[in-house]
Coordinates of C-alpha atoms in Angstrom, one line a residue:
Chain W
M22 CA 30.6 -9.7 36.7
E23 CA 29.0 -11.9 33.9
I24 CA 28.3 -15.4 34.1
R25 CA 29.3 -17.5 31.1
V26 CA 28.6 -21.1 31.0
K27 CA 29.2 -23.0 27.8
S28 CA 26.3 -25.5 28.3
Q29 CA 24.1 -26.6 31.0
L30 CA 20.6 -27.6 31.4
G31 CA 18.3 -24.8 32.2
G32 CA 15.3 -25.4 34.4
D33 CA 14.6 -28.4 36.7
G34 CA 12.8 -30.7 34.3
P35 CA 14.3 -33.8 32.6
E36 CA 15.8 -33.5 29.1
K37 CA 13.2 -32.7 26.5
I38 CA 15.3 -31.7 23.5
V39 CA 18.8 -33.0 22.7
V40 CA 20.8 -31.6 19.8
E41 CA 24.0 -33.4 19.1
K42 CA 26.7 -32.0 16.8
L43 CA 24.1 -30.7 14.4
V44 CA 25.4 -29.6 11.0
Q45 CA 23.2 -28.2 8.3
S46 CA 24.4 -27.1 5.0
F47 CA 22.6 -26.1 1.9
D48 CA 24.8 -26.9 -1.1
A49 CA 28.3 -25.7 -0.2
L50 CA 27.1 -23.3 2.5
T51 CA 27.3 -24.5 6.0
V52 CA 24.5 -22.7 7.9
I53 CA 24.8 -24.6 11.1
D54 CA 28.1 -26.0 12.3
R55 CA 28.2 -28.6 14.9
I56 CA 25.6 -27.2 17.4
S57 CA 25.0 -29.3 20.6
L58 CA 22.3 -28.3 23.0
K59 CA 20.0 -29.7 25.6
V60 CA 16.7 -28.2 26.6
A61 CA 14.9 -29.2 29.8
E62 CA 11.2 -29.9 29.9
G63 CA 9.3 -26.8 30.8
E64 CA 12.4 -24.5 30.0
F65 CA 12.1 -21.3 28.0
L66 CA 15.0 -21.0 25.8
A67 CA 15.8 -17.9 23.7
I68 CA 18.2 -17.8 20.7
V69 CA 19.6 -14.6 19.6
G70 CA 22.2 -13.8 17.0
P71 CA 22.9 -11.7 13.9
S72 CA 20.9 -12.2 10.7
G73 CA 22.1 -15.4 8.8
C74 CA 23.5 -17.1 12.0
G75 CA 21.1 -20.0 11.2
K76 CA 18.8 -19.6 14.1
S77 CA 15.7 -19.9 12.1
T78 CA 17.1 -22.9 10.3
L79 CA 17.6 -24.5 13.8
L80 CA 14.0 -23.9 14.5
R81 CA 13.1 -25.6 11.2
V82 CA 15.2 -28.5 12.0
L83 CA 13.8 -28.9 15.4
A84 CA 10.2 -28.7 13.7
G85 CA 11.3 -31.5 11.4
L86 CA 10.8 -29.5 8.3
V87 CA 14.4 -29.6 7.4
K88 CA 16.5 -32.8 7.5
P89 CA 19.9 -32.3 9.3
T90 CA 22.9 -32.9 7.1
A91 CA 24.7 -34.4 10.1
G92 CA 24.1 -34.9 13.8
R93 CA 21.1 -35.9 15.7
V94 CA 18.0 -34.1 17.1
R95 CA 16.0 -35.9 19.7
I96 CA 12.8 -34.8 21.4
D97 CA 11.6 -37.0 24.2
G98 CA 14.3 -39.4 23.4
K99 CA 13.1 -40.1 19.9
D100 CA 14.8 -39.0 16.8
V101 CA 13.1 -36.2 14.9
N102 CA 12.6 -37.4 11.4
G103 CA 9.7 -35.4 10.1
P104 CA 7.3 -32.7 11.0
N105 CA 5.0 -33.4 14.1
R106 CA 2.3 -31.4 15.7
R107 CA 3.8 -32.2 19.2
H108 CA 6.5 -29.7 18.4
S109 CA 4.8 -27.0 16.4
L110 CA 6.1 -23.8 14.8
V111 CA 4.9 -20.2 14.9
F112 CA 6.3 -18.3 12.0
Q113 CA 7.9 -15.0 11.6
E114 CA 5.0 -13.8 9.4
H115 CA 1.8 -15.0 11.0
A116 CA 1.1 -17.4 8.1
L117 CA -2.7 -17.4 8.6
F118 CA -4.8 -18.7 5.8
P119 CA -6.2 -15.7 4.1
W120 CA -9.3 -17.6 3.2
R121 CA -10.2 -18.7 6.6
T122 CA -11.7 -16.6 9.4
V123 CA -9.9 -16.3 12.7
F124 CA -12.2 -19.2 14.1
Q125 CA -11.5 -21.3 11.0
N126 CA -7.6 -20.7 11.3
V127 CA -7.5 -21.6 14.9
A128 CA -9.8 -24.7 14.2
L129 CA -7.5 -26.1 11.5
G130 CA -5.5 -28.6 13.5
L131 CA -8.7 -29.7 15.3
E132 CA -10.4 -30.3 12.0
I133 CA -7.6 -32.4 10.9
E134 CA -7.8 -34.4 14.1
R135 CA -11.4 -34.8 13.2
Q136 CA -12.9 -33.6 16.3
S137 CA -16.6 -33.0 16.5
H138 CA -18.0 -29.6 15.7
E139 CA -18.9 -29.1 19.4
Q140 CA -15.5 -29.9 20.6
I141 CA -13.9 -27.7 18.1
R142 CA -16.3 -24.7 18.9
Q143 CA -15.5 -25.1 22.7
R144 CA -11.8 -25.4 22.3
V145 CA -11.5 -22.5 19.7
T146 CA -13.7 -20.3 21.9
E147 CA -11.5 -21.0 24.9
L148 CA -8.3 -20.3 22.9
L149 CA -9.6 -17.1 21.3
A150 CA -10.4 -15.8 24.9
L151 CA -6.9 -16.8 26.1
V152 CA -5.2 -14.8 23.4
G153 CA -7.8 -11.9 23.7
L154 CA -9.5 -12.4 20.3
D155 CA -12.9 -13.5 21.6
Q156 CA -14.6 -10.6 19.8
F157 CA -13.2 -11.4 16.4
P158 CA -14.0 -15.0 15.5
G159 CA -15.5 -14.1 12.1
Y160 CA -12.9 -11.8 10.8
Y161 CA -10.6 -12.6 8.1
P162 CA -6.8 -12.0 8.6
H163 CA -6.7 -8.9 6.3
Q164 CA -9.2 -7.3 8.5
L165 CA -6.9 -7.6 11.6
S166 CA -3.9 -5.7 12.8
G167 CA -0.5 -7.2 12.9
G168 CA -0.7 -7.9 16.6
M169 CA -4.1 -9.6 16.4
R170 CA -2.8 -11.9 13.6
Q171 CA 0.1 -13.0 15.7
R172 CA -2.2 -13.6 18.5
A173 CA -4.3 -15.8 16.1
A174 CA -1.4 -17.7 14.9
L175 CA -0.4 -18.3 18.5
A176 CA -3.9 -19.6 19.3
R177 CA -3.8 -21.9 16.2
V178 CA -0.6 -23.5 17.5
L179 CA -1.9 -23.8 21.0
A180 CA -5.0 -25.4 19.6
V181 CA -3.3 -28.8 19.1
D182 CA -1.7 -28.5 22.5
P183 CA 2.0 -29.2 21.5
D184 CA 4.4 -29.8 24.3
V185 CA 7.1 -27.9 22.5
L186 CA 6.5 -24.4 21.0
L187 CA 8.8 -23.2 18.5
L188 CA 8.5 -19.5 18.0
D189 CA 10.4 -17.9 15.0
E190 CA 10.7 -14.2 15.6
P191 CA 6.9 -14.0 16.3
F192 CA 6.8 -10.5 17.3
G193 CA 9.5 -9.1 14.9
A194 CA 7.0 -7.3 12.7
L195 CA 5.0 -5.7 15.4
D196 CA 5.3 -2.2 16.8
A197 CA 7.1 -1.8 20.2
M198 CA 3.9 -1.4 22.2
T199 CA 2.1 -4.4 20.8
R200 CA 5.3 -6.5 21.3
L201 CA 5.5 -5.7 24.9
T202 CA 1.9 -6.8 25.4
L203 CA 2.3 -9.9 23.5
Q204 CA 5.4 -10.8 25.4
D205 CA 3.5 -10.5 28.7
E206 CA 0.8 -12.7 27.2
L207 CA 3.2 -15.3 25.9
L208 CA 4.9 -15.4 29.3
R209 CA 1.4 -15.8 31.0
I210 CA 0.6 -18.8 28.6
F211 CA 4.1 -20.3 29.3
L212 CA 3.8 -20.1 33.0
N213 CA 0.3 -21.6 33.0
S214 CA 1.0 -24.4 30.6
G215 CA 4.4 -25.8 31.5
K216 CA 5.3 -26.1 27.8
T217 CA 9.0 -26.1 26.5
V218 CA 9.4 -23.0 24.5
I219 CA 12.2 -22.1 22.1
L220 CA 12.1 -18.5 20.9
V221 CA 14.2 -17.2 18.2
T222 CA 14.4 -13.4 18.3
H223 CA 16.4 -10.4 17.3
D224 CA 15.3 -8.5 20.4
V225 CA 17.8 -9.0 23.2
E226 CA 15.5 -7.4 25.8
E227 CA 12.7 -9.7 24.8
A228 CA 15.0 -12.8 25.2
L229 CA 16.1 -11.6 28.6
F230 CA 12.6 -10.8 29.7
L231 CA 11.2 -14.2 28.9
A232 CA 13.8 -16.8 28.9
D233 CA 15.6 -19.2 31.4
R234 CA 18.6 -19.2 29.1
V235 CA 19.7 -17.1 26.2
I236 CA 21.8 -18.7 23.6
I237 CA 23.9 -16.3 21.5
M238 CA 24.9 -17.5 18.1
S239 CA 27.7 -16.5 15.8
T240 CA 27.3 -16.2 12.1
V241 CA 28.6 -18.1 9.0
P242 CA 28.7 -20.7 10.0
G243 CA 26.2 -20.7 13.0
R244 CA 27.6 -21.8 16.1
I245 CA 26.8 -21.4 19.7
R246 CA 28.9 -18.6 21.1
E247 CA 27.6 -18.2 24.6
V248 CA 24.8 -19.4 26.9
I249 CA 23.7 -16.9 29.4
P250 CA 21.3 -18.2 32.1
V251 CA 18.8 -15.7 33.4
T252 CA 18.0 -16.6 36.9
E253 CA 15.8 -13.7 37.9
K254 CA 12.3 -14.6 39.1
R255 CA 9.3 -14.0 36.9
P256 CA 7.6 -11.8 36.2
R257 CA 10.7 -9.8 35.6
D258 CA 11.0 -6.1 35.7
R259 CA 12.1 -4.9 32.2
G260 CA 13.9 -1.9 33.8
S261 CA 15.8 -3.9 36.4
A262 CA 19.5 -3.3 36.9
N263 CA 20.2 -7.1 36.5
L264 CA 18.5 -7.3 33.2
A265 CA 20.3 -4.2 32.1
G266 CA 23.6 -5.7 33.1
L267 CA 22.9 -8.9 31.2
K268 CA 21.8 -6.9 28.2
R269 CA 25.1 -5.1 28.1
T270 CA 26.9 -8.5 28.3
V271 CA 24.9 -10.0 25.5
L272 CA 25.4 -6.9 23.4
G273 CA 29.0 -7.0 24.1
I274 CA 29.3 -10.6 23.0
L275 CA 27.4 -9.7 19.8
G276 CA 29.8 -6.8 19.3
L277 CA 27.3 -4.2 19.7
E278 CA 28.2 -3.1 23.2
P279 CA 27.5 0.6 23.7
V280 CA 30.8 2.3 24.3
I281 CA 30.7 3.7 27.8
G282 CA 33.9 5.3 28.8
N283 CA 36.7 2.9 27.8
V284 CA 35.0 -0.3 28.7
R285 CA 35.5 -2.3 25.6
V286 CA 36.1 -1.8 21.8
P287 CA 33.2 -3.5 20.0
E288 CA 34.0 -6.3 17.7
T289 CA 33.4 -5.3 14.2
N290 CA 32.7 -8.6 12.4
F291 CA 29.1 -8.7 13.5
S292 CA 26.2 -7.0 11.9
I293 CA 22.7 -7.2 12.9
Chain L
M3 CA -16.3 1.0 -5.7
K4 CA -19.4 2.1 -3.8
F5 CA -22.6 3.1 -5.6
S6 CA -23.9 6.1 -3.9
L7 CA -26.2 8.6 -5.6
K8 CA -23.2 10.9 -6.1
N9 CA -21.2 8.2 -7.9
I10 CA -24.0 7.5 -10.1
A11 CA -25.2 11.1 -10.8
E12 CA -21.9 12.2 -12.0
P13 CA -21.4 9.8 -14.9
A14 CA -25.0 9.8 -15.7
L15 CA -25.0 13.5 -16.2
F16 CA -21.9 13.3 -18.2
F17 CA -23.3 10.8 -20.6
L18 CA -26.5 12.8 -21.0
A19 CA -24.5 15.9 -21.8
L20 CA -22.4 13.9 -24.4
L21 CA -25.6 12.7 -26.1
A22 CA -27.0 16.1 -26.2
L23 CA -23.9 17.6 -27.6
W24 CA -23.7 14.8 -30.2
E25 CA -27.4 15.4 -31.3
I26 CA -26.8 19.1 -31.5
L27 CA -23.3 19.0 -33.4
V28 CA -24.7 16.4 -36.0
K29 CA -27.5 18.8 -36.8
V30 CA -25.3 22.0 -36.8
V31 CA -22.5 20.6 -38.8
G32 CA -24.8 18.7 -41.1
V33 CA -23.0 15.3 -41.0
P34 CA -24.8 12.8 -43.2
A35 CA -26.4 10.0 -41.2
F36 CA -24.5 7.3 -42.9
I37 CA -21.4 8.7 -41.4
L38 CA -22.7 9.7 -38.0
P39 CA -26.3 9.4 -37.2
P40 CA -27.7 11.5 -34.3
P41 CA -28.5 9.5 -31.1
R42 CA -32.2 9.8 -31.8
D43 CA -31.8 7.6 -34.9
L44 CA -30.0 5.0 -32.8
Y45 CA -33.1 4.9 -30.5
T46 CA -35.5 4.5 -33.5
S47 CA -33.3 1.8 -34.9
F48 CA -33.2 0.0 -31.7
T49 CA -36.8 0.0 -31.0
A50 CA -37.7 -1.0 -34.6
K51 CA -35.2 -4.0 -34.7
F52 CA -35.6 -5.0 -31.1
F53 CA -36.6 -8.5 -31.7
I54 CA -34.0 -9.2 -34.5
L55 CA -31.4 -7.8 -32.0
G56 CA -32.8 -10.2 -29.4
H57 CA -32.5 -13.2 -31.6
H58 CA -29.0 -12.5 -32.8
S59 CA -27.8 -11.4 -29.3
L60 CA -28.8 -14.7 -27.8
I61 CA -26.7 -16.5 -30.6
T62 CA -23.6 -14.5 -29.9
F63 CA -24.2 -14.9 -26.1
T64 CA -24.4 -18.6 -26.5
E65 CA -21.2 -18.8 -28.7
A66 CA -19.2 -16.6 -26.2
V67 CA -20.4 -18.2 -23.1
G68 CA -20.1 -21.6 -24.6
G69 CA -16.5 -20.9 -25.7
F70 CA -15.8 -19.4 -22.2
A71 CA -17.2 -22.4 -20.3
L72 CA -15.1 -24.7 -22.4
S73 CA -12.0 -22.6 -21.8
F74 CA -12.8 -22.5 -18.1
V75 CA -13.1 -26.3 -17.7
L76 CA -10.1 -27.2 -20.0
G77 CA -8.0 -24.3 -18.8
V78 CA -8.3 -25.1 -15.1
G79 CA -7.8 -28.6 -15.8
F80 CA -4.8 -28.0 -17.8
A81 CA -3.3 -25.6 -15.3
V82 CA -3.7 -28.2 -12.5
G83 CA -2.0 -30.8 -14.9
V84 CA 0.9 -28.5 -15.6
V85 CA 1.4 -27.6 -11.9
Y86 CA 1.5 -31.2 -10.8
S87 CA 3.1 -33.1 -13.7
R88 CA 6.6 -32.4 -15.0
H89 CA 5.8 -34.5 -18.2
L90 CA 2.9 -32.1 -19.1
Q91 CA 5.1 -29.2 -18.3
N92 CA 7.8 -30.5 -20.7
T93 CA 5.5 -31.6 -23.5
I94 CA 2.2 -29.7 -23.8
Y95 CA 3.3 -26.6 -22.2
P96 CA 5.7 -25.5 -24.9
L97 CA 3.1 -26.3 -27.5
I98 CA 0.6 -24.1 -25.6
V99 CA 3.2 -21.3 -25.6
I100 CA 3.6 -21.5 -29.4
L101 CA -0.2 -21.4 -29.7
Y102 CA -0.2 -18.5 -27.3
A103 CA 2.0 -16.6 -29.6
M104 CA -0.3 -17.0 -32.6
P105 CA -3.1 -14.6 -33.2
K106 CA -6.1 -16.6 -32.3
S107 CA -8.6 -14.8 -34.6
A108 CA -6.5 -15.9 -37.6
F109 CA -7.7 -19.3 -36.8
A110 CA -11.3 -18.3 -37.7
P111 CA -11.1 -19.2 -41.5
L112 CA -9.5 -22.5 -40.5
M113 CA -12.2 -23.3 -38.1
V114 CA -14.7 -23.0 -40.9
I115 CA -12.8 -25.7 -42.8
W116 CA -12.3 -27.9 -39.7
I117 CA -15.6 -27.5 -37.9
G118 CA -18.0 -26.0 -40.3
Y119 CA -20.1 -23.0 -40.7
G120 CA -22.4 -23.2 -37.6
L121 CA -22.2 -22.6 -33.9
F122 CA -19.2 -24.7 -33.0
S123 CA -16.6 -22.9 -35.1
K124 CA -17.6 -19.8 -33.3
I125 CA -17.4 -21.4 -29.9
A126 CA -14.0 -22.8 -30.9
I127 CA -12.6 -19.3 -31.6
A128 CA -14.1 -18.0 -28.5
F129 CA -12.5 -20.8 -26.5
L130 CA -9.1 -20.2 -28.1
V131 CA -9.0 -16.6 -27.1
A132 CA -10.3 -17.2 -23.6
F133 CA -8.1 -20.2 -22.8
F134 CA -4.9 -18.6 -22.2
P135 CA -5.8 -15.9 -19.6
I136 CA -7.4 -18.7 -17.5
V137 CA -4.4 -21.0 -17.8
V138 CA -1.8 -18.4 -17.1
N139 CA -3.6 -16.9 -14.1
T140 CA -4.6 -20.3 -12.6
V141 CA -1.1 -21.6 -12.9
V142 CA 0.2 -18.6 -11.1
G143 CA -2.4 -18.9 -8.4
L144 CA -1.7 -22.6 -7.8
K145 CA 2.0 -21.9 -7.6
E146 CA 2.3 -18.8 -5.7
V147 CA 1.4 -20.2 -2.3
E148 CA 3.2 -18.8 0.8
P149 CA 5.8 -21.3 1.8
E150 CA 4.8 -21.1 5.3
L151 CA 1.3 -22.3 4.6
L152 CA 2.9 -25.4 2.9
D153 CA 5.1 -26.0 5.9
L154 CA 2.1 -25.8 8.1
A155 CA 0.5 -28.5 5.9
R156 CA 3.5 -30.7 6.5
I157 CA 3.4 -30.1 10.2
N158 CA -0.2 -31.2 10.2
R159 CA 0.6 -34.1 7.9
G160 CA -1.7 -32.9 5.2
S161 CA -2.1 -35.2 2.2
A162 CA -1.4 -34.1 -1.3
W163 CA -5.1 -34.0 -2.0
G164 CA -5.6 -32.0 1.3
V165 CA -2.8 -29.5 0.1
F166 CA -4.6 -29.0 -3.2
K167 CA -8.0 -28.7 -1.8
K168 CA -7.3 -26.7 1.3
I169 CA -4.4 -24.5 0.2
R170 CA -3.5 -24.4 -3.5
L171 CA -7.1 -24.2 -4.8
P172 CA -8.4 -21.5 -2.5
N173 CA -5.0 -19.7 -3.0
S174 CA -5.6 -19.6 -6.7
L175 CA -9.2 -18.3 -6.7
P176 CA -8.4 -14.6 -6.7
Y177 CA -5.9 -15.1 -9.6
M178 CA -8.5 -17.4 -11.4
F179 CA -11.2 -14.7 -11.2
A180 CA -8.8 -12.2 -12.6
G181 CA -8.4 -14.6 -15.5
I182 CA -11.9 -15.2 -15.8
K183 CA -12.9 -11.6 -16.2
V184 CA -10.4 -11.1 -19.0
A185 CA -11.4 -14.5 -20.7
L186 CA -15.1 -13.4 -20.6
V187 CA -14.7 -10.2 -22.4
L188 CA -12.3 -11.8 -24.8
S189 CA -14.7 -14.6 -25.5
V190 CA -17.3 -12.1 -26.8
T191 CA -14.6 -10.6 -29.1
G192 CA -13.7 -14.1 -30.2
A193 CA -17.3 -14.9 -31.1
I194 CA -17.7 -11.7 -33.1
V195 CA -14.5 -12.1 -35.1
A196 CA -15.6 -15.6 -36.0
E197 CA -19.0 -14.4 -37.1
F198 CA -17.2 -11.9 -39.4
V199 CA -15.5 -14.6 -41.1
A200 CA -18.4 -16.8 -41.8
A201 CA -21.9 -16.7 -40.5
N202 CA -25.5 -16.1 -41.2
E203 CA -26.5 -15.1 -37.8
G204 CA -25.2 -13.5 -34.7
L205 CA -24.3 -9.9 -33.7
G206 CA -21.1 -10.0 -35.8
Y207 CA -23.1 -11.0 -38.9
L208 CA -25.5 -8.3 -38.2
V209 CA -22.9 -5.6 -38.0
L210 CA -21.7 -6.6 -41.4
Q211 CA -25.2 -6.5 -42.8
A212 CA -25.7 -3.1 -41.3
N213 CA -22.5 -2.0 -42.8
Y214 CA -23.3 -3.3 -46.4
S215 CA -26.5 -1.3 -46.3
L216 CA -24.8 1.8 -44.7
D217 CA -27.2 1.6 -41.8
T218 CA -24.7 3.2 -39.5
A219 CA -27.3 3.9 -36.8
F220 CA -28.0 0.1 -36.6
A221 CA -24.3 -0.8 -36.6
L222 CA -23.7 1.6 -33.5
V223 CA -26.7 0.1 -31.7
I224 CA -25.2 -3.4 -32.2
L225 CA -21.9 -2.1 -30.8
L226 CA -23.6 -0.7 -27.8
I227 CA -25.5 -4.1 -27.3
L228 CA -22.2 -5.9 -27.5
A229 CA -20.7 -3.5 -24.8
L230 CA -23.7 -4.2 -22.6
L231 CA -23.3 -7.9 -23.1
S232 CA -19.7 -8.0 -22.0
L233 CA -20.4 -5.6 -19.1
A234 CA -23.3 -7.8 -17.9
L235 CA -21.0 -10.9 -18.0
F236 CA -18.4 -9.0 -16.1
V237 CA -20.8 -7.9 -13.5
V238 CA -22.0 -11.4 -12.9
V239 CA -18.5 -12.7 -12.4
D240 CA -17.8 -9.8 -10.0
V241 CA -20.8 -10.7 -7.8
V242 CA -19.8 -14.4 -7.8
Q243 CA -16.3 -13.4 -6.9
K244 CA -17.4 -11.2 -3.8
K245 CA -19.5 -14.3 -2.7
M246 CA -16.7 -16.8 -3.3
V247 CA -13.6 -14.8 -2.4
P248 CA -14.7 -12.6 0.5
W249 CA -11.3 -12.8 2.0
S250 CA -9.5 -10.8 -0.5
A251 CA -9.9 -7.2 0.1
E252 CA -8.4 -6.2 -3.1
V253 CA -8.1 -9.0 -5.7
R254 CA -4.8 -8.6 -7.5
Q255 CA -5.4 -8.0 -11.2
L256 CA -3.0 -9.9 -13.3
E257 CA -1.9 -8.7 -16.7
G258 CA -4.8 -9.3 -19.1
S259 CA -3.4 -11.2 -22.0
F260 CA -4.6 -11.9 -25.6

């Protein structure tokens, strides 16, 4: 009943990101062990896995913040050898500058590009409207709710118009309702922009709702365990039988399958 | 804290009651004025010696603020140096730690020998006591930056100067202000202690004079003036802080250190 494909390109576009036999260790600890991966241009890829499986590290390598111990990472055919705004990261915690207002936070990248005040004002206003923060440009982060902060962080990344969006559990700290709303908005932005998105998440439903492919990683050392394509058309129905079935498959692979009858004994060496 | 009528009325009433109680008790019990004068004597003393008080207050104020200003400039500069230079951290920092462990006011007699009898030996002591809270707080503020913000700077290819100006410095401001508040109050204390040791003007000198002549009312008035002086400085900093650091809802107060 389940489709398991070890590796295939999701989406129709040309190769955008190519990871070859990536190894990442910190001192003696190998966090990522020979991961190979291809992501198509315009693809939405989700990565799920237990804590400590190296999925955040993988994102940091893709963002150029960490130099790989071995292996290659190429984006647009070029080796990644440092951070670059063309592939920008949204952090787990919003990471807004507390001393900058929402407007100033979103404007940051544009300021660095030395755009004119008028250009910046226009672009930021546009983006704040896009993420639903047009009423709050003058607020400081501490005056906002968690969901609003994450929206601001998203707007800040979109401001420099990167072609790869790397999202590290962006909605992990939000309440369930806000999370669903922001998933819808991320989807809308993704569908309208044609950007390549890699989303690291703990939330299997989130991954299945958004992604073209879901990569399941195993822990210590981090390896790709399964790749699950999600072919259902967007926007998807969160309650559909198809997604529910896929969710069971994913949870099963993670060793968290709900025991229904005598379907399967969950593996015990995973914790989430 | 908000200043509503209710917030002001309560402490005001309390202090008035306290003064009344003091006045009555002193009369009823018959305490001699050189031990505890009634509040009315304090008022008489204050009005009679208003101009003398003004002159000496100005001197102590100059010493305290001078010492503080010096400690601010050198303290922030030193903190930046320690955060950015391994060499400074390995050489000067241990020296500072040793100095930190010494009671700074014990330097007052030495300062008279080294610097002399005048204004500058007082400024030196005020500087010594105010220096450490500024350094300690600023170092922490410059260092304790969210790692994500530094990652963000790397993604945006921020220069070292940009990271300092746009991240480390603003990040340190709430800490720095906590240090400044402690340092200001300490610098007043430092100036007074220095005046105790050797001086012919200033509020510390005046307190000693009042003591010698058993003018307890005047000594108490001077103490109140000192309290007002410290409070006024504190309020000024608080206002500046609210202007400069509006993003910090509640500014974290670090351990005040002597």
